[in-house]
Short mmCIF file of C-alpha atoms in Angstrom, two decimals:
data_model
loop_
_atom_site.label_atom_id
_atom_site.label_comp_id
_atom_site.label_asym_id
_atom_site.label_seq_id
_atom_site.Cartn_x
_atom_site.Cartn_y
_atom_site.Cartn_z
CA MET A 9 -42.41 20.93 88.55
CA PRO A 10 -42.33 18.73 85.41
CA SER A 11 -44.75 15.84 85.33
CA LEU A 12 -43.77 12.23 85.98
CA LYS A 13 -44.31 11.36 82.38
CA SER A 14 -41.85 13.95 81.09
CA TYR A 15 -39.22 12.56 83.48
CA ARG A 16 -39.81 9.07 82.21
CA LEU A 17 -39.44 10.21 78.61
CA ARG A 18 -36.20 12.00 79.32
CA ILE A 19 -34.76 9.00 81.12
CA ARG A 20 -35.66 6.78 78.23
CA SER A 21 -34.01 9.11 75.72
CA VAL A 22 -30.78 9.26 77.74
CA GLN A 23 -30.83 5.48 78.04
CA SER A 24 -30.95 5.01 74.30
CA THR A 25 -28.09 7.47 73.88
CA GLN A 26 -26.14 5.45 76.40
CA LYS A 27 -26.81 2.29 74.45
CA ILE A 28 -25.36 3.89 71.35
CA THR A 29 -22.25 5.20 73.08
CA LYS A 30 -21.68 1.86 74.77
CA ALA A 31 -21.89 0.06 71.45
CA MET A 32 -19.55 2.57 69.84
CA LYS A 33 -17.09 2.04 72.65
CA MET A 34 -17.08 -1.72 72.06
CA VAL A 35 -16.62 -1.27 68.33
CA ALA A 36 -13.81 1.22 68.88
CA ALA A 37 -12.11 -1.18 71.29
CA ALA A 38 -12.23 -3.99 68.74
CA LYS A 39 -10.98 -1.75 65.97
CA LEU A 40 -8.26 -0.37 68.20
CA ARG A 41 -6.95 -3.87 68.77
CA ARG A 42 -6.94 -4.51 65.04
CA ALA A 43 -5.20 -1.23 64.35
CA GLN A 44 -2.53 -2.01 66.91
CA GLU A 45 -1.97 -5.44 65.43
CA GLN A 46 -1.60 -3.87 62.03
CA ALA A 47 0.90 -1.37 63.37
CA THR A 48 2.92 -4.18 64.93
CA ALA A 49 2.79 -6.21 61.73
CA ALA A 50 4.06 -3.30 59.69
CA ARG A 51 7.06 -2.74 61.91
CA PRO A 52 9.51 -5.31 60.39
CA TYR A 53 9.30 -3.70 56.97
CA ALA A 54 9.95 -0.22 58.32
CA GLU A 55 12.85 -1.49 60.41
CA ALA A 56 14.44 -3.34 57.49
CA MET A 57 13.98 -0.22 55.38
CA ASP A 58 15.73 1.89 58.02
CA LYS A 59 18.63 -0.55 58.09
CA ILE A 60 19.13 -0.44 54.34
CA LEU A 61 18.82 3.32 54.35
CA ALA A 62 21.39 3.58 57.11
CA SER A 63 23.94 1.49 55.22
CA LEU A 64 23.25 3.45 52.04
CA GLY A 65 23.44 6.71 53.93
CA GLN A 66 27.06 6.04 54.86
CA GLY A 67 28.00 6.14 51.21
CA ALA A 68 25.78 9.00 50.20
CA ALA A 69 26.42 11.27 53.19
CA GLY A 70 27.66 14.76 52.59
CA GLY A 71 24.61 16.38 51.04
CA THR A 72 25.46 15.31 47.51
CA GLY A 73 22.71 12.72 47.37
CA PRO A 74 19.50 12.98 45.37
CA ARG A 75 17.17 15.86 46.07
CA LEU A 76 14.78 13.72 48.06
CA LEU A 77 17.53 13.10 50.59
CA ALA A 78 19.33 16.43 50.49
CA GLY A 79 16.31 18.66 49.92
CA THR A 80 16.22 21.62 47.57
CA GLY A 81 18.56 23.63 49.73
CA ALA A 82 15.92 26.27 50.34
CA ASP A 83 13.26 26.53 53.00
CA LYS A 84 10.94 29.04 51.45
CA VAL A 85 7.85 26.95 50.80
CA HIS A 86 6.56 24.52 53.38
CA LEU A 87 4.09 21.77 52.71
CA LEU A 88 2.17 20.53 55.72
CA VAL A 89 0.45 17.21 55.46
CA VAL A 90 -2.22 17.24 58.15
CA ALA A 91 -3.48 13.76 58.85
CA THR A 92 -6.82 13.63 60.66
CA ALA A 93 -9.78 11.30 60.54
CA ASP A 94 -12.82 11.37 58.30
CA ARG A 95 -15.18 11.06 61.20
CA GLY A 96 -15.74 12.73 64.53
CA LEU A 97 -17.09 11.47 67.86
CA CYS A 98 -13.58 10.79 69.02
CA GLY A 99 -12.87 13.30 71.73
CA ALA A 100 -10.13 15.79 71.06
CA PHE A 101 -8.42 13.65 68.41
CA ASN A 102 -9.07 15.87 65.42
CA SER A 103 -9.00 19.19 67.21
CA SER A 104 -5.65 18.53 68.83
CA ILE A 105 -4.09 17.82 65.45
CA VAL A 106 -5.72 20.87 63.94
CA ARG A 107 -4.62 23.04 66.86
CA GLU A 108 -1.00 22.00 66.31
CA ALA A 109 -1.36 22.55 62.57
CA ARG A 110 -2.72 26.05 63.17
CA ARG A 111 0.14 26.84 65.50
CA VAL A 112 2.73 25.63 63.00
CA VAL A 113 1.12 27.47 60.11
CA ARG A 114 0.98 30.73 62.08
CA ALA A 115 4.60 30.35 63.17
CA LEU A 116 5.76 29.69 59.61
CA LEU A 117 3.71 32.55 58.20
CA ALA A 118 5.15 34.85 60.84
CA GLU A 119 8.62 33.90 59.63
CA GLY A 120 7.61 34.97 56.16
CA LYS A 121 7.49 31.49 54.64
CA THR A 122 4.91 30.29 52.19
CA VAL A 123 2.73 27.52 53.53
CA LYS A 124 0.73 24.93 51.66
CA ILE A 125 -1.55 22.46 53.34
CA LEU A 126 -2.46 18.99 52.17
CA CYS A 127 -5.30 17.59 54.24
CA VAL A 128 -5.66 13.89 54.78
CA GLY A 129 -9.06 13.20 56.24
CA ARG A 130 -12.22 15.25 56.00
CA LYS A 131 -12.33 16.57 59.55
CA GLY A 132 -9.02 18.37 59.31
CA ARG A 133 -10.06 20.06 56.11
CA ASP A 134 -13.37 21.17 57.61
CA GLN A 135 -11.65 22.82 60.56
CA LEU A 136 -8.68 24.30 58.73
CA ARG A 137 -10.85 25.71 55.99
CA ARG A 138 -12.18 28.33 58.38
CA ASP A 139 -8.79 29.98 58.85
CA PHE A 140 -6.59 28.94 55.97
CA ALA A 141 -8.92 28.14 53.08
CA SER A 142 -6.54 29.71 50.58
CA LEU A 143 -3.57 27.61 51.73
CA ILE A 144 -5.21 24.21 51.33
CA VAL A 145 -3.96 22.60 48.14
CA ASP A 146 -5.91 19.40 48.23
CA THR A 147 -7.73 16.95 50.43
CA ILE A 148 -7.34 13.20 50.38
CA SER A 149 -10.12 11.42 52.21
CA ASP A 150 -11.83 8.05 52.47
CA LEU A 151 -8.62 6.27 53.30
CA GLY A 152 -8.53 3.10 55.29
CA ARG A 153 -11.81 1.55 54.25
CA PRO A 154 -12.40 -1.18 55.16
CA ARG A 155 -8.88 -1.17 56.56
CA LEU A 156 -5.80 0.88 56.01
CA SER A 157 -3.59 -0.55 53.30
CA PHE A 158 -0.20 0.32 51.90
CA GLY A 159 -2.00 1.54 48.81
CA ASP A 160 -3.65 4.25 50.89
CA ALA A 161 -0.26 5.51 51.99
CA GLN A 162 0.87 5.38 48.39
CA LYS A 163 -1.96 7.69 47.38
CA VAL A 164 -0.69 10.30 49.83
CA SER A 165 2.99 9.90 49.07
CA ALA A 166 2.41 9.90 45.30
CA ARG A 167 0.70 13.26 45.65
CA VAL A 168 3.53 14.63 47.77
CA LEU A 169 6.17 13.33 45.37
CA ALA A 170 4.39 14.78 42.33
CA MET A 171 4.32 18.16 44.04
CA PHE A 172 7.96 17.87 45.03
CA GLU A 173 9.04 17.01 41.52
CA ALA A 174 7.08 19.96 40.20
CA GLY A 175 9.07 22.10 42.62
CA GLU A 176 5.99 23.23 44.50
CA PHE A 177 7.60 23.10 47.94
CA ASP A 178 10.98 22.85 49.66
CA ILE A 179 10.20 21.21 52.96
CA CYS A 180 7.45 18.77 53.74
CA SER A 181 6.33 17.74 57.18
CA LEU A 182 3.55 15.59 58.45
CA ILE A 183 1.34 16.22 61.47
CA PHE A 184 -0.36 13.24 63.04
CA ASN A 185 -1.16 11.66 66.40
CA ARG A 186 1.36 9.21 67.77
CA PHE A 187 -0.29 6.43 69.69
CA LYS A 188 0.89 6.05 73.26
CA SER A 189 -2.08 4.41 74.92
CA ALA A 190 -5.84 4.42 74.57
CA MET A 191 -5.87 7.42 76.90
CA THR A 192 -2.95 9.42 75.54
CA GLN A 193 -2.05 10.37 72.03
CA ILE A 194 0.80 12.69 71.25
CA VAL A 195 0.53 15.16 68.43
CA THR A 196 3.70 14.77 66.42
CA ARG A 197 5.25 16.75 63.63
CA GLN A 198 7.61 14.76 61.49
CA GLN A 199 9.69 16.15 58.68
CA LEU A 200 9.48 14.00 55.56
CA ILE A 201 11.45 15.89 52.93
CA PRO A 202 14.32 16.21 53.41
CA PRO A 203 14.45 13.49 56.04
CA PRO A 204 16.14 14.58 59.27
CA PRO A 205 19.64 13.11 59.65
CA PRO A 206 19.57 9.77 61.49
CA GLU A 207 20.33 9.95 65.18
CA GLY A 208 23.58 8.57 66.52
CA GLU A 209 25.50 8.82 63.29
CA ALA A 210 28.74 8.24 65.13
CA GLN A 211 28.07 4.54 65.46
CA ALA A 212 27.01 4.23 61.85
CA PRO A 213 29.28 1.47 60.56
CA ALA A 214 27.37 -1.20 62.47
CA GLY A 215 28.97 -4.58 62.01
CA GLY A 216 31.71 -3.00 59.94
CA ALA A 217 30.29 -4.60 56.82
CA VAL A 218 30.53 -2.57 53.66
CA HIS A 219 27.82 -3.60 51.28
CA GLU A 220 28.11 -4.26 47.63
CA PHE A 221 25.42 -2.57 45.63
CA GLU A 222 23.54 -3.91 42.71
CA PRO A 223 22.88 -2.17 40.32
CA ASP A 224 24.60 0.76 42.09
CA GLU A 225 24.14 3.00 45.05
CA GLY A 226 22.56 5.90 43.22
CA GLU A 227 19.98 3.78 41.49
CA ILE A 228 19.05 1.95 44.65
CA LEU A 229 18.69 5.25 46.47
CA ALA A 230 16.53 6.65 43.70
CA ASP A 231 14.29 3.62 44.04
CA LEU A 232 14.39 3.46 47.80
CA LEU A 233 13.74 7.06 48.77
CA PRO A 234 10.24 7.39 47.33
CA ARG A 235 9.39 4.06 48.85
CA ASN A 236 10.77 5.12 52.19
CA LEU A 237 8.54 8.17 52.04
CA THR A 238 5.55 5.90 51.54
CA VAL A 239 6.64 3.76 54.46
CA GLN A 240 6.92 6.81 56.71
CA VAL A 241 3.46 7.96 55.64
CA PHE A 242 2.10 4.47 56.13
CA ARG A 243 3.55 4.27 59.61
CA ALA A 244 2.07 7.64 60.50
CA LEU A 245 -1.33 6.67 59.14
CA LEU A 246 -1.29 3.45 61.13
CA GLU A 247 -0.39 5.36 64.30
CA ASN A 248 -3.13 7.81 63.48
CA ALA A 249 -5.71 5.06 63.03
CA ALA A 250 -4.78 3.48 66.34
CA SER A 251 -4.91 6.88 68.03
CA PHE A 252 -8.28 7.59 66.49
CA TYR A 253 -9.85 4.43 67.84
CA GLY A 254 -8.15 4.87 71.20
CA SER A 255 -9.44 8.38 71.46
CA GLN A 256 -12.89 7.34 70.34
CA MET A 257 -12.96 4.54 72.88
CA THR A 258 -12.07 6.90 75.72
CA ALA A 259 -14.56 9.49 74.55
CA MET A 260 -17.37 6.96 74.30
CA ASP A 261 -16.49 5.54 77.68
CA ASN A 262 -16.82 9.00 79.17
CA ALA A 263 -20.06 9.59 77.34
CA SER A 264 -21.53 6.31 78.65
CA ARG A 265 -20.54 7.24 82.18
CA ASN A 266 -22.02 10.71 81.86
CA ALA A 267 -25.23 9.23 80.55
CA GLY A 268 -25.30 6.95 83.61
CA ASP A 269 -24.93 9.97 85.88
CA VAL A 270 -27.69 11.84 84.12
CA ILE A 271 -30.00 8.83 84.40
CA LYS A 272 -29.29 8.55 88.10
CA LYS A 273 -30.01 12.22 88.67
CA LEU A 274 -33.22 12.13 86.66
CA THR A 275 -34.45 9.01 88.47
CA LEU A 276 -33.86 10.69 91.81
CA GLN A 277 -35.76 13.80 90.73
CA MET A 278 -38.56 11.66 89.36
CA ASN A 279 -38.93 9.75 92.62
CA ARG A 280 -38.89 12.98 94.61
CA SER A 281 -41.64 14.49 92.55
CA ARG A 282 -43.65 11.27 92.78
CA GLN A 283 -43.38 11.25 96.56
CA ALA A 284 -44.26 14.93 96.68
CA SER A 285 -47.42 14.33 94.71
CA ILE A 286 -48.37 11.34 96.91
CA THR A 287 -47.85 13.43 100.05
CA LYS A 288 -49.91 16.20 98.56
CA GLU A 289 -52.79 13.83 97.79
CA LEU A 290 -52.64 12.38 101.32
CA ILE A 291 -52.77 15.82 102.88
CA GLU A 292 -55.76 16.65 100.73
CA ILE A 293 -57.59 13.47 101.77
CA ILE A 294 -56.80 13.88 105.46
CA SER A 295 -57.72 17.54 105.61
CA GLY A 296 -60.91 16.68 103.70
CA ALA A 297 -61.77 13.98 106.23
CA GLU A 298 -61.07 16.32 109.14
CA ALA A 299 -63.32 18.99 107.71
CA ILE A 300 -66.38 16.73 107.88
CA MET B 13 25.27 -26.59 58.96
CA ALA B 14 24.97 -22.84 59.11
CA LYS B 15 21.72 -21.37 57.96
CA VAL B 16 20.59 -18.07 56.54
CA ASP B 17 18.20 -16.08 58.68
CA PHE B 18 15.73 -15.29 55.94
CA ARG B 19 12.89 -12.81 56.14
CA LEU B 20 10.37 -11.87 53.52
CA VAL B 21 8.50 -8.73 54.52
CA MET B 22 5.72 -6.76 52.92
CA PRO B 23 4.71 -3.28 54.03
CA GLU B 24 1.65 -4.63 55.82
CA ARG B 25 3.22 -7.63 57.49
CA GLU B 26 6.02 -10.12 57.67
CA LEU B 27 5.25 -12.96 55.32
CA LEU B 28 7.94 -15.43 56.25
CA ALA B 29 10.78 -15.68 58.73
CA VAL B 30 12.74 -18.92 58.62
CA ASP B 31 16.25 -20.27 58.80
CA ALA B 32 16.91 -21.48 55.30
CA ASP B 33 19.76 -23.40 53.71
CA MET B 34 19.70 -21.23 50.63
CA VAL B 35 17.58 -18.49 49.15
CA VAL B 36 17.43 -17.58 45.48
CA VAL B 37 16.45 -13.97 44.95
CA PRO B 38 15.42 -12.47 41.60
CA GLY B 39 17.77 -9.48 41.60
CA SER B 40 17.36 -6.77 39.02
CA GLU B 41 20.73 -7.72 37.51
CA GLY B 42 19.98 -11.42 37.56
CA ASP B 43 19.05 -14.09 40.07
CA PHE B 44 21.43 -14.69 42.92
CA GLY B 45 21.60 -17.42 45.51
CA VAL B 46 22.31 -16.58 49.12
CA LEU B 47 24.19 -19.10 51.22
CA PRO B 48 25.51 -18.54 54.75
CA GLY B 49 28.58 -16.33 54.62
CA HIS B 50 27.49 -14.43 51.55
CA ALA B 51 29.24 -11.09 51.00
CA PRO B 52 27.18 -8.12 52.18
CA LEU B 53 25.00 -6.95 49.35
CA ILE B 54 22.11 -4.64 48.72
CA SER B 55 20.21 -5.19 45.53
CA THR B 56 16.97 -4.17 43.95
CA VAL B 57 14.54 -6.94 43.13
CA ARG B 58 12.72 -7.42 39.85
CA PRO B 59 9.29 -9.05 39.59
CA GLY B 60 9.95 -12.77 39.64
CA VAL B 61 10.06 -15.95 41.65
CA LEU B 62 11.88 -16.18 44.96
CA GLU B 63 12.85 -19.64 46.17
CA VAL B 64 13.64 -20.79 49.68
CA PHE B 65 15.72 -23.99 49.80
CA GLN B 66 15.75 -26.45 52.65
CA GLY B 67 17.90 -29.55 52.34
CA GLY B 68 18.54 -29.29 48.64
CA LYS B 69 15.07 -28.62 47.35
CA ALA B 70 12.92 -25.55 46.98
CA GLU B 71 10.60 -25.66 49.93
CA ALA B 72 8.73 -22.45 49.42
CA ARG B 73 8.33 -20.31 46.36
CA PHE B 74 6.96 -16.81 46.18
CA LEU B 75 6.08 -14.38 43.47
CA VAL B 76 7.55 -11.04 44.49
CA VAL B 77 7.07 -7.63 42.97
CA GLY B 78 9.67 -4.90 43.23
CA GLY B 79 11.63 -4.11 46.33
CA PHE B 80 15.02 -4.65 47.85
CA ALA B 81 17.14 -7.42 49.22
CA GLU B 82 19.67 -6.88 51.93
CA VAL B 83 22.20 -9.64 52.45
CA THR B 84 24.82 -10.00 55.16
CA GLY B 85 26.86 -13.03 56.15
CA THR B 86 24.12 -14.43 58.36
CA ARG B 87 20.93 -12.86 57.19
CA CYS B 88 18.91 -12.13 54.12
CA THR B 89 16.00 -9.70 54.19
CA VAL B 90 13.78 -9.16 51.20
CA LEU B 91 11.51 -6.13 51.20
CA ALA B 92 8.84 -6.73 48.64
CA GLU B 93 6.13 -4.35 47.59
CA GLU B 94 3.95 -7.38 46.99
CA ALA B 95 4.60 -11.04 47.64
CA MET B 96 2.44 -14.12 47.40
CA ALA B 97 3.02 -17.83 47.56
CA LEU B 98 3.44 -19.20 44.06
CA ALA B 99 0.96 -21.98 44.77
CA ASP B 100 -1.74 -19.45 45.70
CA VAL B 101 -1.74 -17.72 42.36
CA SER B 102 -3.19 -19.27 39.23
CA ALA B 103 -2.16 -18.45 35.70
CA ASP B 104 -5.67 -17.12 35.11
CA GLN B 105 -5.35 -14.61 37.93
CA LEU B 106 -2.17 -13.22 36.44
CA ALA B 107 -3.69 -13.14 32.96
CA GLU B 108 -6.57 -11.21 34.47
CA ARG B 109 -4.12 -8.83 36.10
CA GLU B 110 -2.39 -8.24 32.81
CA LYS B 111 -5.72 -7.48 31.16
CA THR B 112 -6.62 -5.01 33.91
CA ALA B 113 -3.23 -3.37 33.55
CA GLU B 114 -3.72 -3.09 29.79
CA ARG B 115 -7.09 -1.49 30.31
CA ASP B 116 -5.67 0.94 32.88
CA LEU B 117 -2.99 1.94 30.41
CA ALA B 118 -5.51 2.43 27.63
CA GLU B 119 -7.65 4.61 29.87
CA ALA B 120 -4.75 6.62 31.27
CA GLY B 121 -5.56 10.31 31.01
CA ASP B 122 -2.30 12.08 31.78
CA ASP B 123 1.40 11.32 31.71
CA ALA B 124 1.57 10.24 35.34
CA ALA B 125 -1.29 7.78 34.87
CA ARG B 126 0.30 6.48 31.69
CA ALA B 127 3.62 5.91 33.44
CA ARG B 128 1.84 4.09 36.23
CA GLY B 129 -0.11 2.01 33.72
CA GLU B 130 3.02 1.07 31.83
CA ARG B 131 4.73 0.06 35.02
CA GLY B 132 1.76 -2.04 36.12
CA LEU B 133 1.60 -3.74 32.75
CA SER B 134 5.30 -4.60 32.64
CA ILE B 135 5.06 -6.01 36.17
CA ALA B 136 2.07 -8.13 35.20
CA ARG B 137 3.87 -9.43 32.11
CA GLU B 138 7.04 -10.21 34.03
CA LEU B 139 5.03 -12.07 36.66
CA ARG B 140 3.28 -14.19 34.09
CA ARG B 141 6.55 -15.05 32.44
CA ALA B 142 8.20 -15.88 35.74
CA GLN B 143 5.31 -18.04 36.80
CA ALA B 144 5.20 -19.94 33.52
CA PHE B 145 8.94 -20.53 33.75
CA ALA B 146 8.79 -21.69 37.36
CA LEU B 147 5.96 -24.07 36.61
CA SER B 148 7.66 -25.50 33.55
CA ARG B 149 10.67 -26.35 35.70
CA ALA B 150 8.71 -27.87 38.54
#
C-alpha cells in the first residue's frame, strides 16, 4: 500500500492540473463569446454579397459566365482546403475534420481523381502528413492572431485563386467545422469553385427589379467573384474559430470534472490507508499491553 | 419624406445603418447620389469619399476603399473592403500609408507581389486625393 505522503503528492498534482483546465475553460468561454460576436457581425456583409450575386446570377446564368463561376468544365483535379486549428487541447475538433478529410481524399482517389491538399492550421497538416504527405501542396498557419481578420481570409483565398489561375485544379472545396453549439460542431464540406448553384432558383426575380449595372455585368462579376470567395472563406474561418473555442470549452469542462473525480477517489483511498495504519498501531499497542 | 435605408458594411462588421435623405456614393464611373425611388443599380465603388445627407447637409462622411453598391428604390447597400469615418483619418496617416505602399512596391519580389503593391499604391494615392478634395470643400 502506497504511503500517505505519496497520496498527498498525487492529489496535489491532480489539483494543479484541474486549476489549469478550469482556467482554460474560462478563457475558451470568453473567446467563444467573442468569436460568436464576430461571426454575427460579419453576417450583413455576406448577406448583402449573396443578394448582389443572386441578382447578377440571373443575367449570367447558363454556364457562360467567367471560369470562377462556371468552373473549368472538368473534374479531374480536386483541391481540398482543410481548415483546422493551430493548437490542440480542444477535444475532437481537429481529428473530426481530419477524419472527414481522409474519407473525402480516399473516396476521390478511389474514383481516380487527382487530389491536392491545402492545409490551413498546423494541426491538420500534422495529422494529414502521416497518410498523404505527397498530396499536401502548402500549409497556411498562424491565422487569427490576435483575432481573425478579413486579411487572414484573403491570405487563403489569394493562394487558392493563384492556383486556380495557374490551372492547378478544377474543383475546390473547403472542409471546416460548422458551429452549432458549444457542445456540437458539424463537419462540413463546402464547394468553393465552382460555387454550387443557389437553392430555390425558381423564385429568383425577387422584387421583379432588374438592375442596371455600372460599369457592366461582366466587369462587376469579375470583381465580385474573387471577393465572394474570400467572404466564403472568411465565414468558414469564423465558424471554425467559434467551433474551436466551443470544443475546447467542452473538453476542458470534462477534464476539470474528471480531475475532480480523481481527487475524490484519491482522497478516499488516502483516508482508508490512514485509518488502516491507525488501526494497526492500536492493535499493536493493545496486544503489547495484554502481553505484559 | 421618404428615406433611403442605407447600410455601409465591411467584411468584419456593419459600420452604419441609418435612414438617410440622400447618399452620395463614389462609383467607379463617377459619383452618384441616391435618393428614395432610385432606379435599381449595381455599381463598383472606387476609393473615395462617401457622404450621407440628412436634411440637406452631409451628416457623415466616410473614406471607402473598393467594393460594391447595390441600390433599389428603397435601399442602398455599400459593401466596402475598408471604410473609415473621414474625421478619424488624418492626412498624415494617409501619407504614411502611401509611403508604406511605395516601399511594398519597391520590395515586391514577383509579379503577384508587384501587382498587389501597385494596387495598394494607387488606392493610397486615390484616398489622399479624395481626402484633400473633401477637406477643401468643407
